[in-house]
PDB file of C-alpha atoms and ligand atoms in Angstrom:
ATOM      1  CA  MET A  16     -37.652   5.313 -13.389  1.00  0.00           C
ATOM      2  CA  ALA A  17     -34.426   6.232 -14.996  1.00  0.00           C
ATOM      3  CA  GLU A  18     -31.608   4.787 -12.988  1.00  0.00           C
ATOM      4  CA  PRO A  19     -29.850   7.397 -10.883  1.00  0.00           C
ATOM      5  CA  LEU A  20     -26.696   8.731 -11.798  1.00  0.00           C
ATOM      6  CA  TYR A  21     -24.068  10.170  -9.849  1.00  0.00           C
ATOM      7  CA  LEU A  22     -21.002  12.720 -10.712  1.00  0.00           C
ATOM      8  CA  GLY A  23     -17.830  12.161  -9.412  1.00  0.00           C
ATOM      9  CA  ILE A  24     -14.808  14.946  -9.171  1.00  0.00           C
ATOM     10  CA  ASP A  25     -11.129  13.781  -8.487  1.00  0.00           C
ATOM     11  CA  LEU A  26      -8.596  16.926  -7.883  1.00  0.00           C
ATOM     12  CA  GLY A  27      -5.276  15.520  -7.682  1.00  0.00           C
ATOM     13  CA  GLY A  28      -2.465  18.192  -7.514  1.00  0.00           C
ATOM     14  CA  THR A  29      -1.337  17.748 -11.197  1.00  0.00           C
ATOM     15  CA  LYS A  30      -4.711  16.337 -12.941  1.00  0.00           C
ATOM     16  CA  ILE A  31      -8.476  17.167 -12.924  1.00  0.00           C
ATOM     17  CA  ALA A  32     -10.936  13.962 -13.540  1.00  0.00           C
ATOM     18  CA  THR A  33     -14.715  13.954 -13.827  1.00  0.00           C
ATOM     19  CA  ALA A  34     -17.242  11.071 -14.639  1.00  0.00           C
ATOM     20  CA  VAL A  35     -20.729  10.146 -14.272  1.00  0.00           C
ATOM     21  CA  VAL A  36     -20.991   6.958 -12.647  1.00  0.00           C
ATOM     22  CA  SER A  37     -23.963   4.617 -12.491  1.00  0.00           C
ATOM     23  CA  ARG A  38     -25.091   3.116  -8.681  1.00  0.00           C
ATOM     24  CA  GLY A  39     -23.072  -0.085 -10.245  1.00  0.00           C
ATOM     25  CA  GLY A  40     -19.916   1.738 -10.843  1.00  0.00           C
ATOM     26  CA  GLU A  41     -20.120   1.960 -14.611  1.00  0.00           C
ATOM     27  CA  ILE A  42     -18.467   4.998 -16.317  1.00  0.00           C
ATOM     28  CA  LEU A  43     -20.607   6.737 -18.457  1.00  0.00           C
ATOM     29  CA  ALA A  44     -18.940   9.782 -19.738  1.00  0.00           C
ATOM     30  CA  GLN A  45     -15.584  11.529 -18.641  1.00  0.00           C
ATOM     31  CA  ALA A  46     -13.200  14.395 -18.543  1.00  0.00           C
ATOM     32  CA  ARG A  47      -9.605  15.322 -17.619  1.00  0.00           C
ATOM     33  CA  GLY A  48      -7.525  18.247 -17.316  1.00  0.00           C
ATOM     34  CA  PRO A  49      -4.560  19.515 -15.779  1.00  0.00           C
ATOM     35  CA  THR A  50      -4.812  21.256 -12.578  1.00  0.00           C
ATOM     36  CA  PRO A  51      -3.999  24.617 -12.704  1.00  0.00           C
ATOM     37  CA  ALA A  52      -2.426  24.814  -9.317  1.00  0.00           C
ATOM     38  CA  ARG A  53       0.034  27.881  -9.870  1.00  0.00           C
ATOM     39  CA  HIS A  54      -3.027  30.007 -10.821  1.00  0.00           C
ATOM     40  CA  GLY A  55      -4.390  29.590  -7.705  1.00  0.00           C
ATOM     41  CA  VAL A  56      -7.603  28.615  -5.624  1.00  0.00           C
ATOM     42  CA  HIS A  57     -10.297  30.248  -8.177  1.00  0.00           C
ATOM     43  CA  ALA A  58      -8.954  29.297 -11.387  1.00  0.00           C
ATOM     44  CA  VAL A  59      -8.697  25.605 -10.023  1.00  0.00           C
ATOM     45  CA  VAL A  60     -12.278  26.034  -9.171  1.00  0.00           C
ATOM     46  CA  ARG A  61     -13.220  26.906 -12.384  1.00  0.00           C
ATOM     47  CA  ALA A  62     -11.368  24.306 -14.280  1.00  0.00           C
ATOM     48  CA  MET A  63     -13.184  21.466 -11.918  1.00  0.00           C
ATOM     49  CA  ALA A  64     -16.593  23.685 -12.840  1.00  0.00           C
ATOM     50  CA  ALA A  65     -15.740  23.317 -16.390  1.00  0.00           C
ATOM     51  CA  LEU A  66     -14.595  19.463 -16.625  1.00  0.00           C
ATOM     52  CA  ALA A  67     -17.954  18.379 -14.449  1.00  0.00           C
ATOM     53  CA  THR A  68     -20.062  20.267 -17.168  1.00  0.00           C
ATOM     54  CA  GLU A  69     -18.162  18.976 -19.753  1.00  0.00           C
ATOM     55  CA  ALA A  70     -18.956  15.479 -18.752  1.00  0.00           C
ATOM     56  CA  VAL A  71     -22.438  16.062 -17.733  1.00  0.00           C
ATOM     57  CA  ASN A  72     -22.877  17.093 -21.286  1.00  0.00           C
ATOM     58  CA  GLU A  73     -20.948  14.231 -22.969  1.00  0.00           C
ATOM     59  CA  ALA A  74     -24.011  12.188 -21.026  1.00  0.00           C
ATOM     60  CA  ALA A  75     -26.344  14.199 -22.356  1.00  0.00           C
ATOM     61  CA  LEU A  76     -27.666  15.256 -19.056  1.00  0.00           C
ATOM     62  CA  ASP A  77     -27.818  18.430 -16.741  1.00  0.00           C
ATOM     63  CA  LEU A  78     -26.572  18.488 -13.743  1.00  0.00           C
ATOM     64  CA  ARG A  79     -29.848  18.870 -11.699  1.00  0.00           C
ATOM     65  CA  SER A  80     -30.798  15.543 -13.012  1.00  0.00           C
ATOM     66  CA  LEU A  81     -28.167  13.903 -11.097  1.00  0.00           C
ATOM     67  CA  ALA A  82     -28.654  12.174  -7.780  1.00  0.00           C
ATOM     68  CA  GLY A  83     -25.701  13.611  -6.195  1.00  0.00           C
ATOM     69  CA  VAL A  84     -21.933  15.295  -6.602  1.00  0.00           C
ATOM     70  CA  GLY A  85     -19.067  14.126  -4.727  1.00  0.00           C
ATOM     71  CA  LEU A  86     -15.551  15.513  -5.085  1.00  0.00           C
ATOM     72  CA  GLY A  87     -12.500  13.788  -3.595  1.00  0.00           C
ATOM     73  CA  ALA A  88      -9.312  16.202  -3.029  1.00  0.00           C
ATOM     74  CA  PRO A  89      -6.207  15.676  -1.489  1.00  0.00           C
ATOM     75  CA  GLY A  90      -5.752  15.050   2.344  1.00  0.00           C
ATOM     76  CA  PRO A  91      -6.202  16.725   4.972  1.00  0.00           C
ATOM     77  CA  ILE A  92      -9.238  17.483   4.983  1.00  0.00           C
ATOM     78  CA  ASP A  93     -11.899  18.805   6.946  1.00  0.00           C
ATOM     79  CA  ALA A  94     -15.024  16.615   5.128  1.00  0.00           C
ATOM     80  CA  GLU A  95     -17.248  18.046   7.947  1.00  0.00           C
ATOM     81  CA  ALA A  96     -16.820  21.338   7.234  1.00  0.00           C
ATOM     82  CA  GLY A  97     -16.162  20.928   3.346  1.00  0.00           C
ATOM     83  CA  LEU A  98     -12.719  22.389   3.824  1.00  0.00           C
ATOM     84  CA  VAL A  99      -9.668  21.395   2.446  1.00  0.00           C
ATOM     85  CA  VAL A 100      -7.243  22.073   4.973  1.00  0.00           C
ATOM     86  CA  SER A 101      -3.558  22.121   3.625  1.00  0.00           C
ATOM     87  CA  PRO A 102      -2.830  19.940   0.885  1.00  0.00           C
ATOM     88  CA  PRO A 103       0.805  19.330   0.365  1.00  0.00           C
ATOM     89  CA  ASN A 104       0.517  19.349  -3.349  1.00  0.00           C
ATOM     90  CA  LEU A 105      -1.529  22.399  -3.799  1.00  0.00           C
ATOM     91  CA  PRO A 106       0.651  25.080  -2.199  1.00  0.00           C
ATOM     92  CA  GLY A 107      -0.994  28.126  -0.937  1.00  0.00           C
ATOM     93  CA  TRP A 108      -4.231  26.326   0.009  1.00  0.00           C
ATOM     94  CA  ARG A 109      -5.373  27.071   3.280  1.00  0.00           C
ATOM     95  CA  ASN A 110      -8.744  25.863   4.836  1.00  0.00           C
ATOM     96  CA  VAL A 111     -10.322  26.350   1.213  1.00  0.00           C
ATOM     97  CA  ASP A 112     -14.300  25.878   1.459  1.00  0.00           C
ATOM     98  CA  LEU A 113     -13.819  23.670  -1.494  1.00  0.00           C
ATOM     99  CA  ALA A 114     -17.303  22.223  -1.420  1.00  0.00           C
ATOM    100  CA  GLU A 115     -18.992  25.607  -0.921  1.00  0.00           C
ATOM    101  CA  LEU A 116     -17.108  27.382  -3.816  1.00  0.00           C
ATOM    102  CA  LEU A 117     -17.414  24.582  -6.269  1.00  0.00           C
ATOM    103  CA  GLY A 118     -20.661  24.028  -5.268  1.00  0.00           C
ATOM    104  CA  GLU A 119     -21.877  27.377  -6.200  1.00  0.00           C
ATOM    105  CA  MET A 120     -20.462  27.689  -9.208  1.00  0.00           C
ATOM    106  CA  LEU A 121     -22.446  24.166 -10.273  1.00  0.00           C
ATOM    107  CA  HIS A 122     -25.335  25.036  -8.341  1.00  0.00           C
ATOM    108  CA  THR A 123     -25.657  21.964  -6.391  1.00  0.00           C
ATOM    109  CA  ARG A 124     -24.453  20.184  -3.157  1.00  0.00           C
ATOM    110  CA  LEU A 125     -21.326  18.473  -2.991  1.00  0.00           C
ATOM    111  CA  VAL A 126     -20.084  15.419  -0.935  1.00  0.00           C
ATOM    112  CA  LEU A 127     -16.160  16.118   0.119  1.00  0.00           C
ATOM    113  CA  GLY A 128     -14.105  13.689   0.989  1.00  0.00           C
ATOM    114  CA  ASN A 129     -10.001  12.724   1.125  1.00  0.00           C
ATOM    115  CA  ASP A 130      -8.694  10.801  -1.653  1.00  0.00           C
ATOM    116  CA  ALA A 131      -7.371   7.969   0.087  1.00  0.00           C
ATOM    117  CA  ASN A 132     -10.981   7.500   2.004  1.00  0.00           C
ATOM    118  CA  LEU A 133     -12.678   7.630  -1.596  1.00  0.00           C
ATOM    119  CA  ALA A 134     -10.679   5.481  -3.173  1.00  0.00           C
ATOM    120  CA  ALA A 135     -11.176   2.797  -0.433  1.00  0.00           C
ATOM    121  CA  LEU A 136     -15.090   3.650  -0.538  1.00  0.00           C
ATOM    122  CA  ALA A 137     -14.588   3.007  -4.432  1.00  0.00           C
ATOM    123  CA  GLU A 138     -12.579  -0.391  -3.850  1.00  0.00           C
ATOM    124  CA  HIS A 139     -15.106  -1.540  -1.501  1.00  0.00           C
ATOM    125  CA  ARG A 140     -18.253  -0.767  -3.458  1.00  0.00           C
ATOM    126  CA  PHE A 141     -16.477  -1.511  -6.866  1.00  0.00           C
ATOM    127  CA  GLY A 142     -13.338  -3.140  -6.407  1.00  0.00           C
ATOM    128  CA  ALA A 143     -11.175  -5.620  -5.002  1.00  0.00           C
ATOM    129  CA  GLY A 144     -12.716  -5.028  -1.224  1.00  0.00           C
ATOM    130  CA  ARG A 145     -16.222  -5.689  -2.979  1.00  0.00           C
ATOM    131  CA  GLY A 146     -18.815  -6.084   0.476  1.00  0.00           C
ATOM    132  CA  CYS A 147     -15.277  -7.125   2.433  1.00  0.00           C
ATOM    133  CA  SER A 148     -15.671  -5.916   6.335  1.00  0.00           C
ATOM    134  CA  PRO A 149     -13.320  -4.542   8.210  1.00  0.00           C
ATOM    135  CA  LEU A 150     -11.874  -3.702   5.169  1.00  0.00           C
ATOM    136  CA  VAL A 151      -8.107  -1.913   5.279  1.00  0.00           C
ATOM    137  CA  TYR A 152      -6.909   0.114   1.879  1.00  0.00           C
ATOM    138  CA  LEU A 153      -3.894   1.208   1.955  1.00  0.00           C
ATOM    139  CA  THR A 154      -2.443   3.670  -1.235  1.00  0.00           C
ATOM    140  CA  VAL A 155       1.113   3.512  -1.573  1.00  0.00           C
ATOM    141  CA  SER A 156       2.916   5.959  -4.008  1.00  0.00           C
ATOM    142  CA  THR A 157       4.675   9.207  -3.199  1.00  0.00           C
ATOM    143  CA  GLY A 158       3.073   8.994   0.019  1.00  0.00           C
ATOM    144  CA  ILE A 159       1.030   6.502   2.047  1.00  0.00           C
ATOM    145  CA  GLY A 160      -2.474   7.007   2.961  1.00  0.00           C
ATOM    146  CA  GLY A 161      -5.201   4.918   4.047  1.00  0.00           C
ATOM    147  CA  ALA A 162      -8.889   4.220   5.398  1.00  0.00           C
ATOM    148  CA  ILE A 163     -10.751   1.238   7.216  1.00  0.00           C
ATOM    149  CA  LEU A 164     -14.099   0.588   6.655  1.00  0.00           C
ATOM    150  CA  LEU A 165     -16.473  -0.925   9.016  1.00  0.00           C
ATOM    151  CA  ASP A 166     -19.770  -2.709   7.504  1.00  0.00           C
ATOM    152  CA  GLY A 167     -18.862  -0.096   4.155  1.00  0.00           C
ATOM    153  CA  LYS A 168     -18.585   2.770   6.436  1.00  0.00           C
ATOM    154  CA  LEU A 169     -15.367   4.919   7.436  1.00  0.00           C
ATOM    155  CA  LEU A 170     -13.907   4.882  10.299  1.00  0.00           C
ATOM    156  CA  SER A 171     -13.450   8.747  10.526  1.00  0.00           C
ATOM    157  CA  GLY A 172     -12.366   9.059  14.311  1.00  0.00           C
ATOM    158  CA  VAL A 173     -13.595  12.171  16.401  1.00  0.00           C
ATOM    159  CA  ARG A 174     -11.687  14.511  14.105  1.00  0.00           C
ATOM    160  CA  GLY A 175     -11.592  12.766  10.725  1.00  0.00           C
ATOM    161  CA  THR A 176      -8.220  11.776  10.774  1.00  0.00           C
ATOM    162  CA  ALA A 177      -8.507   7.953  11.603  1.00  0.00           C
ATOM    163  CA  GLY A 178      -6.670   5.838   9.156  1.00  0.00           C
ATOM    164  CA  GLU A 179      -3.244   7.710   8.686  1.00  0.00           C
ATOM    165  CA  VAL A 180      -1.882   4.291   8.354  1.00  0.00           C
ATOM    166  CA  GLY A 181       1.284   6.289   6.831  1.00  0.00           C
ATOM    167  CA  HIS A 182       2.438   7.555   9.960  1.00  0.00           C
ATOM    168  CA  MET A 183       2.406   4.550  12.195  1.00  0.00           C
ATOM    169  CA  VAL A 184       5.938   4.892  13.681  1.00  0.00           C
ATOM    170  CA  LEU A 185       7.855   1.572  12.722  1.00  0.00           C
ATOM    171  CA  LEU A 186      11.485   2.577  13.334  1.00  0.00           C
ATOM    172  CA  PRO A 187      12.196   5.508  16.052  1.00  0.00           C
ATOM    173  CA  GLN A 188      15.737   5.929  14.965  1.00  0.00           C
ATOM    174  CA  GLY A 189      14.602   5.723  11.157  1.00  0.00           C
ATOM    175  CA  PRO A 190      14.767   8.453   8.575  1.00  0.00           C
ATOM    176  CA  LEU A 191      13.172  11.710   9.020  1.00  0.00           C
ATOM    177  CA  CYS A 192       9.489  11.846   7.645  1.00  0.00           C
ATOM    178  CA  GLY A 193       7.447  14.907   6.002  1.00  0.00           C
ATOM    179  CA  CYS A 194       5.211  15.114   9.255  1.00  0.00           C
ATOM    180  CA  GLY A 195       8.501  15.939  11.318  1.00  0.00           C
ATOM    181  CA  ASN A 196       8.571  12.172  13.151  1.00  0.00           C
ATOM    182  CA  ARG A 197      11.337   9.518  12.674  1.00  0.00           C
ATOM    183  CA  GLY A 198      10.585   6.595  11.011  1.00  0.00           C
ATOM    184  CA  CYS A 199       7.101   6.353   9.764  1.00  0.00           C
ATOM    185  CA  LEU A 200       6.151   4.173   7.654  1.00  0.00           C
ATOM    186  CA  GLU A 201       5.631   6.214   4.828  1.00  0.00           C
ATOM    187  CA  ALA A 202       9.467   7.471   5.286  1.00  0.00           C
ATOM    188  CA  LEU A 203      10.236   3.874   5.217  1.00  0.00           C
ATOM    189  CA  ALA A 204       7.924   2.306   2.131  1.00  0.00           C
ATOM    190  CA  SER A 205       6.667   5.114   0.295  1.00  0.00           C
ATOM    191  CA  GLY A 206       7.832   5.802  -3.411  1.00  0.00           C
ATOM    192  CA  THR A 207       9.828   8.978  -1.824  1.00  0.00           C
ATOM    193  CA  ALA A 208      11.527   6.922   0.845  1.00  0.00           C
ATOM    194  CA  ILE A 209      12.665   4.074  -2.318  1.00  0.00           C
ATOM    195  CA  ALA A 210      13.882   7.167  -4.252  1.00  0.00           C
ATOM    196  CA  ARG A 211      15.519   8.689  -1.779  1.00  0.00           C
ATOM    197  CA  GLN A 212      17.486   5.342  -0.299  1.00  0.00           C
ATOM    198  CA  ALA A 213      18.478   4.276  -3.963  1.00  0.00           C
ATOM    199  CA  ARG A 214      20.210   8.001  -4.361  1.00  0.00           C
ATOM    200  CA  GLU A 215      21.735   7.197  -1.287  1.00  0.00           C
ATOM    201  CA  SER A 216      23.206   4.324  -2.286  1.00  0.00           C
ATOM    202  CA  VAL A 217      24.165   6.248  -5.423  1.00  0.00           C
ATOM    203  CA  ARG A 218      25.966   9.087  -3.802  1.00  0.00           C
ATOM    204  CA  ARG A 219      27.980   6.175  -1.567  1.00  0.00           C
ATOM    205  CA  GLY A 220      29.701   4.672  -4.784  1.00  0.00           C
ATOM    206  CA  VAL A 221      27.566   1.255  -4.310  1.00  0.00           C
ATOM    207  CA  PRO A 222      28.437  -0.782  -7.059  1.00  0.00           C
ATOM    208  CA  SER A 223      24.659  -1.019  -9.063  1.00  0.00           C
ATOM    209  CA  ALA A 224      22.951  -0.556 -12.160  1.00  0.00           C
ATOM    210  CA  LEU A 225      21.724   2.657 -10.577  1.00  0.00           C
ATOM    211  CA  ALA A 226      25.056   3.785 -10.054  1.00  0.00           C
ATOM    212  CA  GLU A 227      25.731   3.243 -13.396  1.00  0.00           C
ATOM    213  CA  ARG A 228      23.008   4.780 -14.965  1.00  0.00           C
ATOM    214  CA  PHE A 229      22.505   7.987 -12.404  1.00  0.00           C
ATOM    215  CA  ALA A 230      26.176   8.386 -11.028  1.00  0.00           C
ATOM    216  CA  SER A 231      26.481  11.940 -12.543  1.00  0.00           C
ATOM    217  CA  GLN A 232      22.911  12.904 -11.771  1.00  0.00           C
ATOM    218  CA  PRO A 233      21.597  11.015  -8.455  1.00  0.00           C
ATOM    219  CA  GLU A 234      18.772  13.205  -7.985  1.00  0.00           C
ATOM    220  CA  LEU A 235      17.154  11.905 -11.244  1.00  0.00           C
ATOM    221  CA  VAL A 236      16.914   8.310  -9.453  1.00  0.00           C
ATOM    222  CA  THR A 237      12.965   7.700  -8.593  1.00  0.00           C
ATOM    223  CA  ALA A 238      11.071   4.721  -7.258  1.00  0.00           C
ATOM    224  CA  ALA A 239      10.283   3.520 -10.907  1.00  0.00           C
ATOM    225  CA  SER A 240      13.935   3.247 -11.858  1.00  0.00           C
ATOM    226  CA  VAL A 241      14.578   1.315  -8.756  1.00  0.00           C
ATOM    227  CA  ALA A 242      11.699  -1.001  -9.748  1.00  0.00           C
ATOM    228  CA  GLU A 243      13.454  -1.622 -13.082  1.00  0.00           C
ATOM    229  CA  ALA A 244      16.548  -2.012 -12.448  1.00  0.00           C
ATOM    230  CA  ALA A 245      15.322  -4.914  -9.729  1.00  0.00           C
ATOM    231  CA  ARG A 246      13.233  -6.364 -12.598  1.00  0.00           C
ATOM    232  CA  GLY A 247      17.141  -6.303 -14.484  1.00  0.00           C
ATOM    233  CA  GLY A 248      18.081  -8.628 -11.711  1.00  0.00           C
ATOM    234  CA  ASP A 249      20.515  -6.043  -9.918  1.00  0.00           C
ATOM    235  CA  LEU A 250      20.973  -6.703  -6.208  1.00  0.00           C
ATOM    236  CA  GLU A 251      21.639  -3.425  -4.666  1.00  0.00           C
ATOM    237  CA  ALA A 252      17.945  -2.280  -6.174  1.00  0.00           C
ATOM    238  CA  LEU A 253      16.342  -5.760  -5.016  1.00  0.00           C
ATOM    239  CA  ILE A 254      17.609  -4.557  -1.564  1.00  0.00           C
ATOM    240  CA  ILE A 255      16.082  -1.383  -1.468  1.00  0.00           C
ATOM    241  CA  LEU A 256      12.777  -2.348  -2.508  1.00  0.00           C
ATOM    242  CA  ARG A 257      12.355  -5.929  -0.546  1.00  0.00           C
ATOM    243  CA  THR A 258      13.638  -3.707   2.304  1.00  0.00           C
ATOM    244  CA  ALA A 259      10.849  -1.097   1.898  1.00  0.00           C
ATOM    245  CA  MET A 260       8.367  -3.888   0.820  1.00  0.00           C
ATOM    246  CA  ASP A 261       9.277  -5.475   4.308  1.00  0.00           C
ATOM    247  CA  HIS A 262       8.602  -2.286   6.048  1.00  0.00           C
ATOM    248  CA  LEU A 263       5.515  -2.318   4.440  1.00  0.00           C
ATOM    249  CA  GLY A 264       4.498  -5.668   5.589  1.00  0.00           C
ATOM    250  CA  ARG A 265       5.331  -4.654   9.108  1.00  0.00           C
ATOM    251  CA  GLY A 266       2.769  -2.029   8.955  1.00  0.00           C
ATOM    252  CA  VAL A 267       0.297  -4.257   7.455  1.00  0.00           C
ATOM    253  CA  ALA A 268       1.063  -6.721   9.964  1.00  0.00           C
ATOM    254  CA  ASN A 269       0.124  -4.408  12.867  1.00  0.00           C
ATOM    255  CA  LEU A 270      -3.156  -3.289  11.101  1.00  0.00           C
ATOM    256  CA  VAL A 271      -4.064  -6.943  10.750  1.00  0.00           C
ATOM    257  CA  SER A 272      -3.160  -7.635  14.208  1.00  0.00           C
ATOM    258  CA  LEU A 273      -5.101  -4.709  15.138  1.00  0.00           C
ATOM    259  CA  LEU A 274      -8.112  -4.941  13.234  1.00  0.00           C
ATOM    260  CA  ASN A 275      -8.408  -8.584  12.396  1.00  0.00           C
ATOM    261  CA  PRO A 276     -10.023  -7.336   8.577  1.00  0.00           C
ATOM    262  CA  GLU A 277     -11.365  -9.900   6.427  1.00  0.00           C
ATOM    263  CA  ARG A 278      -9.525  -7.821   3.584  1.00  0.00           C
ATOM    264  CA  VAL A 279      -6.358  -5.902   3.120  1.00  0.00           C
ATOM    265  CA  VAL A 280      -6.359  -3.819  -0.456  1.00  0.00           C
ATOM    266  CA  ILE A 281      -3.444  -2.104  -1.398  1.00  0.00           C
ATOM    267  CA  GLY A 282      -3.261   0.616  -4.136  1.00  0.00           C
ATOM    268  CA  GLY A 283      -1.403   3.532  -5.435  1.00  0.00           C
ATOM    269  CA  GLY A 284       1.485   3.725  -7.702  1.00  0.00           C
ATOM    270  CA  LEU A 285       3.386   1.164  -6.168  1.00  0.00           C
ATOM    271  CA  ALA A 286       0.376  -1.438  -6.503  1.00  0.00           C
ATOM    272  CA  SER A 287       2.063  -1.918  -9.968  1.00  0.00           C
ATOM    273  CA  LEU A 288       5.029  -4.048  -8.665  1.00  0.00           C
ATOM    274  CA  GLY A 289       2.631  -6.701  -8.408  1.00  0.00           C
ATOM    275  CA  PRO A 290       4.080  -9.875  -6.685  1.00  0.00           C
ATOM    276  CA  ASP A 291       6.718  -7.908  -5.774  1.00  0.00           C
ATOM    277  CA  LEU A 292       4.748  -5.662  -3.191  1.00  0.00           C
ATOM    278  CA  LEU A 293       2.120  -8.507  -2.660  1.00  0.00           C
ATOM    279  CA  GLU A 294       4.879 -11.735  -1.759  1.00  0.00           C
ATOM    280  CA  PRO A 295       6.942  -9.841   0.930  1.00  0.00           C
ATOM    281  CA  VAL A 296       3.773  -8.093   2.441  1.00  0.00           C
ATOM    282  CA  THR A 297       1.801 -11.446   2.830  1.00  0.00           C
ATOM    283  CA  ALA A 298       5.202 -12.994   4.183  1.00  0.00           C
ATOM    284  CA  ALA A 299       5.253 -10.813   7.004  1.00  0.00           C
ATOM    285  CA  VAL A 300       1.778 -10.898   8.042  1.00  0.00           C
ATOM    286  CA  HIS A 301       1.890 -14.488   8.288  1.00  0.00           C
ATOM    287  CA  ARG A 302       5.107 -13.885  10.470  1.00  0.00           C
ATOM    288  CA  LEU A 303       4.294 -10.999  12.466  1.00  0.00           C
ATOM    289  CA  ALA A 304       0.570 -10.778  12.784  1.00  0.00           C
ATOM    290  CA  ASN A 305      -1.786 -12.448  15.478  1.00  0.00           C
ATOM    291  CA  PRO A 306      -2.258 -16.263  13.682  1.00  0.00           C
ATOM    292  CA  VAL A 307      -5.460 -15.987  13.954  1.00  0.00           C
ATOM    293  CA  ALA A 308      -6.024 -13.056  12.152  1.00  0.00           C
ATOM    294  CA  ALA A 309      -3.192 -13.799   9.494  1.00  0.00           C
ATOM    295  CA  SER A 310      -4.874 -16.776   8.469  1.00  0.00           C
ATOM    296  CA  SER A 311      -8.346 -15.096   8.036  1.00  0.00           C
ATOM    297  CA  VAL A 312      -6.920 -12.268   6.156  1.00  0.00           C
ATOM    298  CA  SER A 313      -6.745 -11.865   2.312  1.00  0.00           C
ATOM    299  CA  ILE A 314      -4.048  -9.367   1.331  1.00  0.00           C
ATOM    300  CA  LEU A 315      -5.073  -8.206  -2.495  1.00  0.00           C
ATOM    301  CA  LEU A 316      -3.697  -5.172  -5.164  1.00  0.00           C
ATOM    302  CA  ALA A 317      -6.350  -2.814  -5.929  1.00  0.00           C
ATOM    303  CA  GLU A 318      -8.671  -3.197  -9.046  1.00  0.00           C
ATOM    304  CA  LEU A 319      -9.736  -0.015  -9.993  1.00  0.00           C
ATOM    305  CA  GLY A 320      -6.561   1.880 -10.791  1.00  0.00           C
ATOM    306  CA  PRO A 321      -6.790   5.697 -12.065  1.00  0.00           C
ATOM    307  CA  ASP A 322     -10.073   5.422 -11.752  1.00  0.00           C
ATOM    308  CA  ALA A 323     -10.709   5.026  -8.265  1.00  0.00           C
ATOM    309  CA  GLY A 324     -10.635   8.605  -7.429  1.00  0.00           C
ATOM    310  CA  VAL A 325     -13.690   9.438  -9.936  1.00  0.00           C
ATOM    311  CA  LEU A 326     -15.533   6.002  -8.806  1.00  0.00           C
ATOM    312  CA  GLY A 327     -15.059   6.896  -4.885  1.00  0.00           C
ATOM    313  CA  ALA A 328     -16.278  10.467  -5.339  1.00  0.00           C
ATOM    314  CA  ALA A 329     -19.273   9.295  -6.622  1.00  0.00           C
ATOM    315  CA  ALA A 330     -19.887   6.624  -4.111  1.00  0.00           C
ATOM    316  CA  ALA A 331     -19.467   8.835  -1.278  1.00  0.00           C
ATOM    317  CA  ALA A 332     -22.494  10.598  -3.162  1.00  0.00           C
ATOM    318  CA  MET A 333     -24.429   7.488  -3.017  1.00  0.00           C
TER     319      MET A 333
HETATM  320 ZN1   ZN B 404       5.184  10.561   9.659  1.00  0.00          ZN
END
């Protein structure tokens, strides 16, 4: 019998990626394209169906021969009902029955999951968290998301909201978070939080490489420009980045004390900081977490990069 193959579809706010994936996580064919988010739900669903068909055709298969189709979308998601609830980066989407809409167009059943959960599944099956339990996964980019896997299964909670690590409150008087609370991990350590701190520093006139470069347009400062200035040895950029990573470390230390995980895997855009992320986070875990839990955990960067989305979607269908 031929090896079972799966289709993974990853819907992002700006890009759609699709791939035909083997059980071992090998990508056999893929197709990518922009998300026509401004043109509404149906245009997005049509674009997803076209890219899914393109990947399947490129693998010289047809959809009926696949063993399963998985679909990842930005949270929040009601996975059981197959609904995309109200993703902040897909304006106008409210309780969209995405699994059914796309399933009808492709004449197949789909398994739906949120992108952070699926990236965690992918790292557990194919990447830096292979076979580990408990596994804690964090994605640190514009926001901070996460997932907890026990014996390879997502801890979902009663209504599927478990693993929202970005909204642990670390500083009750801290900066305002998109969720309405103050001092959430996401408001202190995400790419958005780092950029905001740096803009404030430029506006206050603190001398730095950032102030020199962005004095007339502080709104253009991004987390990437802070990282670049820090690599060049700029003290203010180093302080902003280090403060954010210390907060991230405190969040991870709490998770380590709470869950005694075998591994913590950190992915998302900020994982490209490499040792500048890993060292302060690991140090905070050793300083703050339960010592037995701290000595038995390894903290690693994610391995799968931008393919985590399609691989996780395929893994969800396995
Ligand atoms: Zn929050």
